[in-house]
Amino acid sequence: MGRAPCCDKANVKKGPWSPEEDAKLKAYIEKYGTGGNWIALPQKIGLKRCGKSCRLRWLNYLRPNIKHGGFTEEEDNIICSLYISIGSRWSIIAAQLPGRTDNDIKNYWNTRLKKKLLGRRKQANANRLSAPGQEPKDASDEENSCDLQNLSSSALERLQLHMHLQGLQNPLSFYNDPAIWPKKMIQTLHSQNQNNDLMHQISSITDQVAAEQDYNNSPLMKMDEIENSINGFSSSESSFGLNPDQSDFLEPEQNTGIQLSSGFAQAELDQYFPTELDGSRDNLGWWSNDGFDVSSASLNSWNSAAMLHDQTSEYMYQDYVMASYNLHQ
DNA sequence: AATAAACCCAACCGCGCTCTC
DNA sequence: AGAGAGCGCGGTTGGGTTTAT
């Protein structure tokens, strides 16, 4: 037995709203409010619309002080940073941007912002792969290159932006430990200004979001929530940077920093892994098969990621540069 | 100029959560 | 306590518009 429909689907109008419908809805709500009952609202007004549709129309379009389009660079940065930190929790992101709706931000991210970043990444990857000495030497290298490009698509995007915007705020972050940075990254940092006001703002929001989540009541790993936080990225994508075999790049005790760089707020991770961050490689087991449905594709990518470790440092640096470039454009 | 492809965004859908009875 | 109603959210879709060929 399924859930009862919220309205009589046969007798409600669907599709775009007419100016008359907009006027009716707006006039009524401005005069009487919603009455706390969206389902009953259309009947009161005489609209043949579902209550949910009325609510959506009001919140996303008719409500006063709604802004459409024309996102500023600062708004871009906030959206990127929050997306990296908390994933696709559009309502929370929208709450930080007055006049913006979750739907608007979601559309903006999916249709423009993401592509803007990925487009530049693709170009960078193309340059990277075509550079002298970078050509794949054999079939397996080509496969690695493909995997790298796949990995770069979204998980690394969050990683890049995260390192740029949050690294300085995070005492445990890889990006706060210059001793383990590639030299070129240090040189680049010297030549850049960091936006600390924005950093504080983002850090505050991500801490709030993490604090809202009560993982103490759930001692088992909430992989579904972790996946949500990763926001749809496959476990294989996310495994990049978590690879225990990257010891040429990071000391074992610094794996914690790498985890933090993969898209989680510090507080979030503290709650996900309250006792497991002692740095031992064995503690990365949560990411493998134990308690987690790792698909064969994921395993393949894990293996592919493992083969990338010789180039990881260089790629991490290039990713960092690209993130900086993107955000300062 | 015609057509296809890509882009964009409003709106819909369904699920989970909260509240009320 | 638990069932049902309503709300809020994120994912997805449909179709109009723009751009490329």
XYZ file of C-alpha atoms (C1' of nucleotides) in Angstrom:
371
model
C 0.000 0.000 0.000
C 1.538 3.233 -1.137
C 1.319 6.661 0.265
C -1.903 8.557 -0.311
C -1.509 11.335 -2.868
C -1.448 14.850 -1.460
C -4.145 15.949 -3.887
C -6.481 14.682 -6.569
C -4.059 14.384 -9.437
C -6.834 14.197 -12.000
C -8.275 17.557 -11.040
C -5.172 19.663 -10.659
C -3.506 21.710 -13.316
C 0.139 21.029 -14.034
C 2.783 22.863 -15.961
C 3.733 26.519 -16.127
C 1.826 29.038 -14.049
C -0.192 31.708 -15.777
C 0.039 35.367 -14.711
C -3.528 35.092 -13.416
C -2.673 32.161 -11.193
C 0.411 33.956 -9.931
C -1.628 37.042 -9.136
C -4.261 35.063 -7.272
C -1.744 33.186 -5.190
C 0.362 36.231 -4.431
C -2.575 38.390 -3.504
C -4.023 35.788 -1.191
C -0.805 35.002 0.647
C 0.102 38.657 1.020
C -3.288 39.299 2.530
C -3.938 36.184 4.601
C -0.673 34.280 4.718
C -0.452 30.598 3.981
C -2.508 29.639 7.003
C 0.014 26.949 7.739
C -1.680 24.597 5.351
C -0.511 24.518 1.783
C -2.726 21.591 0.873
C -5.899 23.525 1.661
C -4.664 26.771 0.142
C -5.518 26.224 -3.536
C -9.122 25.350 -2.659
C -9.499 28.558 -0.668
C -8.150 30.608 -3.529
C -9.962 28.705 -6.226
C -6.821 27.471 -7.934
C -6.780 24.076 -9.551
C -3.286 23.449 -8.335
C -1.657 21.030 -5.956
C -0.771 22.598 -2.622
C 2.800 21.564 -3.056
C 2.883 23.287 -6.391
C 1.537 26.486 -4.781
C 4.168 26.301 -2.095
C 6.920 25.834 -4.658
C 5.651 28.661 -6.800
C 5.506 31.005 -3.842
C 8.870 30.080 -2.385
C 10.776 30.008 -5.643
C 9.162 32.764 -7.607
C 6.469 34.923 -6.017
C 7.945 35.480 -2.581
C 9.237 39.045 -2.084
C 12.926 39.838 -2.476
C 13.676 36.851 -4.645
C 16.705 37.298 -6.844
C 17.057 35.426 -10.105
C 20.294 34.989 -11.997
C 23.214 37.350 -11.811
C 25.161 35.394 -9.244
C 28.122 37.334 -7.961
C 31.636 36.019 -7.600
C 31.264 35.991 -3.854
C 28.065 33.979 -4.141
C 29.899 31.584 -6.444
C 32.598 31.150 -3.845
C 30.116 30.556 -1.056
C 28.197 28.019 -3.100
C 31.370 26.204 -4.084
C 32.709 26.164 -0.572
C 29.536 24.965 1.040
C 28.986 22.376 -1.630
C 32.445 21.021 -0.970
C 31.875 20.980 2.743
C 28.301 19.787 3.098
C 27.350 18.506 -0.319
C 24.075 19.107 -2.061
C 22.179 20.476 0.898
C 20.760 23.277 -1.129
C 18.428 24.625 1.501
C 21.326 25.187 3.880
C 23.372 26.795 1.157
C 20.420 28.963 0.146
C 20.019 30.101 3.739
C 23.422 31.751 3.473
C 22.479 33.656 0.343
C 19.649 36.116 0.958
C 17.154 36.232 -1.852
C 18.315 32.979 -3.358
C 16.222 29.834 -3.370
C 17.484 26.309 -3.037
C 16.043 25.510 -6.439
C 17.815 28.440 -8.015
C 21.135 27.511 -6.492
C 20.692 23.875 -7.398
C 19.985 24.800 -11.009
C 22.827 27.272 -11.089
C 25.262 24.723 -9.734
C 24.139 21.901 -12.004
C 23.948 23.916 -15.181
C 26.651 26.521 -14.894
C 28.978 26.586 -11.931
C 29.919 22.931 -12.093
C 30.481 23.061 -15.812
C 32.506 26.202 -15.495
C 34.894 24.433 -13.167
C 34.913 21.133 -14.970
C 35.419 22.760 -18.300
C 38.605 24.326 -17.079
C 39.679 21.104 -15.480
C 39.186 19.193 -18.689
C 41.299 21.720 -20.474
C 43.966 21.471 -17.810
C 43.925 17.702 -17.997
C 44.217 17.833 -21.741
C 47.245 20.064 -21.412
C 48.648 17.826 -18.716
C 48.311 14.686 -20.785
C 49.675 16.252 -23.919
C 52.713 17.693 -22.193
C 56.120 16.235 -23.177
C 56.946 13.165 -21.149
C 53.382 12.807 -19.996
C 52.101 10.655 -22.823
C 50.860 7.241 -21.824
C 53.565 4.719 -22.464
C 51.330 1.718 -22.795
C 47.787 0.517 -22.465
C 47.860 0.452 -18.693
C 49.119 4.024 -18.568
C 46.339 5.066 -20.868
C 43.916 3.374 -18.547
C 45.399 5.301 -15.660
C 44.986 8.498 -17.552
C 41.347 7.762 -18.156
C 40.861 6.993 -14.509
C 42.522 10.187 -13.574
C 40.220 12.125 -15.800
C 37.258 10.383 -14.296
C 38.492 11.068 -10.840
C 39.033 14.672 -11.699
C 35.497 15.280 -12.745
C 33.833 15.968 -9.428
C 35.510 14.453 -6.439
C 38.718 16.277 -7.137
C 36.840 19.427 -7.866
C 35.557 19.384 -4.344
C 38.980 18.462 -3.137
C 40.574 21.385 -4.939
C 38.106 23.939 -3.751
C 38.122 22.493 -0.295
C 41.855 22.825 0.024
C 41.711 26.367 -1.147
C 38.880 27.583 1.021
C 39.138 25.491 4.143
C 42.673 24.362 4.490
C 43.760 27.350 6.509
C 40.869 26.906 8.882
C 41.519 23.286 9.587
C 44.228 22.516 12.112
C 44.403 18.887 11.115
C 44.255 19.470 7.436
C 46.963 18.398 5.087
C 46.888 21.929 3.847
C 47.913 23.257 7.201
C 51.060 21.259 7.297
C 53.564 22.894 4.959
C 56.092 20.204 5.823
C 54.253 17.802 3.581
C 53.318 20.210 0.804
C 54.889 19.981 -2.589
C 57.371 22.820 -2.941
C 55.550 24.332 -5.867
C 52.387 24.604 -3.798
C 54.248 26.590 -1.163
C 55.666 28.884 -3.786
C 52.249 29.454 -5.245
C 50.736 30.216 -1.875
C 53.297 32.908 -1.265
C 52.024 34.735 -4.286
C 48.351 34.582 -3.400
C 46.053 36.428 -1.084
C 43.634 34.358 0.910
C 40.103 35.446 1.658
C 39.960 34.901 5.383
C 36.556 36.481 5.947
C 35.019 33.997 3.595
C 36.999 31.204 5.192
C 35.582 32.037 8.592
C 32.075 32.198 7.215
C 32.302 28.849 5.484
C 33.968 27.211 8.445
C 31.231 28.434 10.745
C 28.482 27.063 8.543
C 30.110 23.686 8.107
C 30.645 23.421 11.851
C 26.980 24.199 12.418
C 25.916 21.580 9.937
C 28.172 19.015 11.516
C 26.888 19.865 14.963
C 23.325 19.302 13.829
C 24.063 15.683 13.118
C 23.860 13.343 16.045
C 26.007 10.424 15.123
C 26.474 9.444 18.727
C 23.105 7.765 18.547
C 24.276 5.630 15.703
C 27.511 3.861 16.481
C 27.570 2.057 13.156
C 29.025 3.833 10.208
C 26.367 5.729 8.334
C 27.616 5.095 4.892
C 24.508 6.476 3.289
C 25.140 9.784 4.956
C 28.771 9.679 4.090
C 27.803 9.063 0.526
C 25.380 11.939 0.724
C 28.142 14.103 2.031
C 30.292 13.005 -0.830
C 27.199 13.820 -2.752
C 26.797 11.183 -5.316
C 30.424 10.708 -6.070
C 31.251 7.083 -6.446
C 33.299 5.523 -3.749
C 36.007 5.088 -6.318
C 36.198 8.783 -6.934
C 36.295 9.498 -3.290
C 38.922 6.898 -2.686
C 41.348 9.046 -4.530
C 43.512 10.687 -1.967
C 42.530 8.131 0.616
C 44.716 5.561 -0.951
C 46.891 4.051 1.752
C 49.579 3.394 -0.825
C 50.331 7.055 -1.253
C 53.091 6.838 1.282
C 55.552 8.531 -1.006
C 53.446 11.625 -0.686
C 52.250 11.493 2.888
C 53.441 10.036 6.081
C 50.960 7.535 7.569
C 50.003 9.792 10.413
C 49.003 12.390 7.881
C 46.351 10.288 6.279
C 43.955 12.138 8.502
C 44.716 15.280 6.610
C 44.008 13.632 3.345
C 40.670 12.444 4.546
C 39.778 15.917 5.608
C 40.664 17.132 2.204
C 38.184 14.910 0.503
C 35.145 16.996 1.146
C 34.245 16.744 4.813
C 34.206 19.358 7.484
C 36.461 18.529 10.400
C 33.586 18.256 12.827
C 31.743 15.990 10.450
C 34.665 13.620 10.306
C 35.202 13.740 14.018
C 31.705 12.468 14.392
C 31.897 9.914 11.662
C 35.156 8.504 12.907
C 35.387 9.569 16.514
C 37.975 7.050 17.596
C 39.498 5.913 14.394
C 41.707 8.754 13.342
C 44.862 7.632 14.996
C 46.550 7.545 11.660
C 47.126 3.848 11.264
C 46.619 2.551 7.798
C 44.374 -0.157 9.121
C 41.955 2.494 10.106
C 41.252 3.163 6.488
C 39.452 -0.139 6.432
C 36.136 1.615 6.722
C 36.613 2.694 3.195
C 37.057 -0.815 1.879
C 34.575 -3.639 1.770
C 33.808 -3.794 5.464
C 30.287 -2.611 5.985
C 30.247 -1.010 2.629
C 28.840 -2.243 -0.600
C 31.721 -1.649 -2.884
C 30.839 -2.344 -6.464
C 33.226 -4.009 -8.796
C 33.609 -0.730 -10.602
C 34.636 0.886 -7.384
C 37.197 -1.768 -6.754
C 38.599 -1.313 -10.204
C 38.945 2.350 -9.652
C 40.497 1.799 -6.284
C 43.156 -0.284 -7.964
C 43.589 2.294 -10.635
C 43.944 4.991 -8.056
C 46.594 2.936 -6.355
C 48.613 2.929 -9.536
C 48.530 6.698 -9.701
C 50.511 7.306 -6.584
C 53.751 8.210 -8.354
C 52.060 11.180 -9.939
C 49.801 12.112 -7.087
C 51.915 14.877 -5.668
C 52.230 16.598 -8.984
C 48.540 16.232 -9.743
C 47.528 17.452 -6.333
C 49.584 20.533 -6.919
C 48.150 21.105 -10.354
C 44.680 20.598 -9.001
C 45.396 23.141 -6.350
C 46.575 25.626 -8.918
C 43.485 25.056 -11.006
C 41.227 25.565 -8.016
C 42.969 28.803 -7.179
C 42.697 29.913 -10.750
C 39.028 29.068 -10.944
C 38.159 30.910 -7.783
C 40.043 34.012 -8.666
C 38.688 34.297 -12.180
C 17.816 28.818 -43.449
C 17.177 24.414 -41.433
C 18.246 21.212 -38.172
C 20.529 19.169 -34.279
C 22.655 19.639 -30.030
C 23.347 21.882 -25.898
C 21.820 24.745 -22.430
C 18.779 26.443 -18.998
C 15.237 26.601 -15.619
C 10.517 26.012 -13.821
C 8.051 22.522 -12.159
C 7.136 17.822 -10.779
C 7.983 13.638 -8.085
C 8.769 10.868 -4.285
C 10.887 10.177 0.029
C 11.866 11.158 4.863
C 10.808 13.847 8.723
C 7.756 16.140 11.973
C 3.511 17.081 13.899
C -1.089 16.055 15.318
C -4.680 13.286 16.772
C 2.295 4.207 20.443
C 1.282 4.556 15.885
C -1.138 6.042 11.848
C -1.992 9.641 8.788
C -1.413 14.361 7.015
C 1.449 17.942 5.743
C 5.944 19.962 4.952
C 10.531 20.347 3.197
C 14.019 18.697 0.582
C 16.896 16.851 -3.232
C 16.710 14.568 -7.609
C 14.799 14.526 -12.034
C 12.199 15.851 -16.072
C 10.048 18.489 -19.848
C 10.144 21.898 -22.813
C 11.527 26.501 -24.277
C 15.657 28.970 -25.827
C 20.173 29.491 -27.605
C 24.133 28.006 -30.089
C 26.575 25.218 -33.368
C 26.829 22.812 -37.664
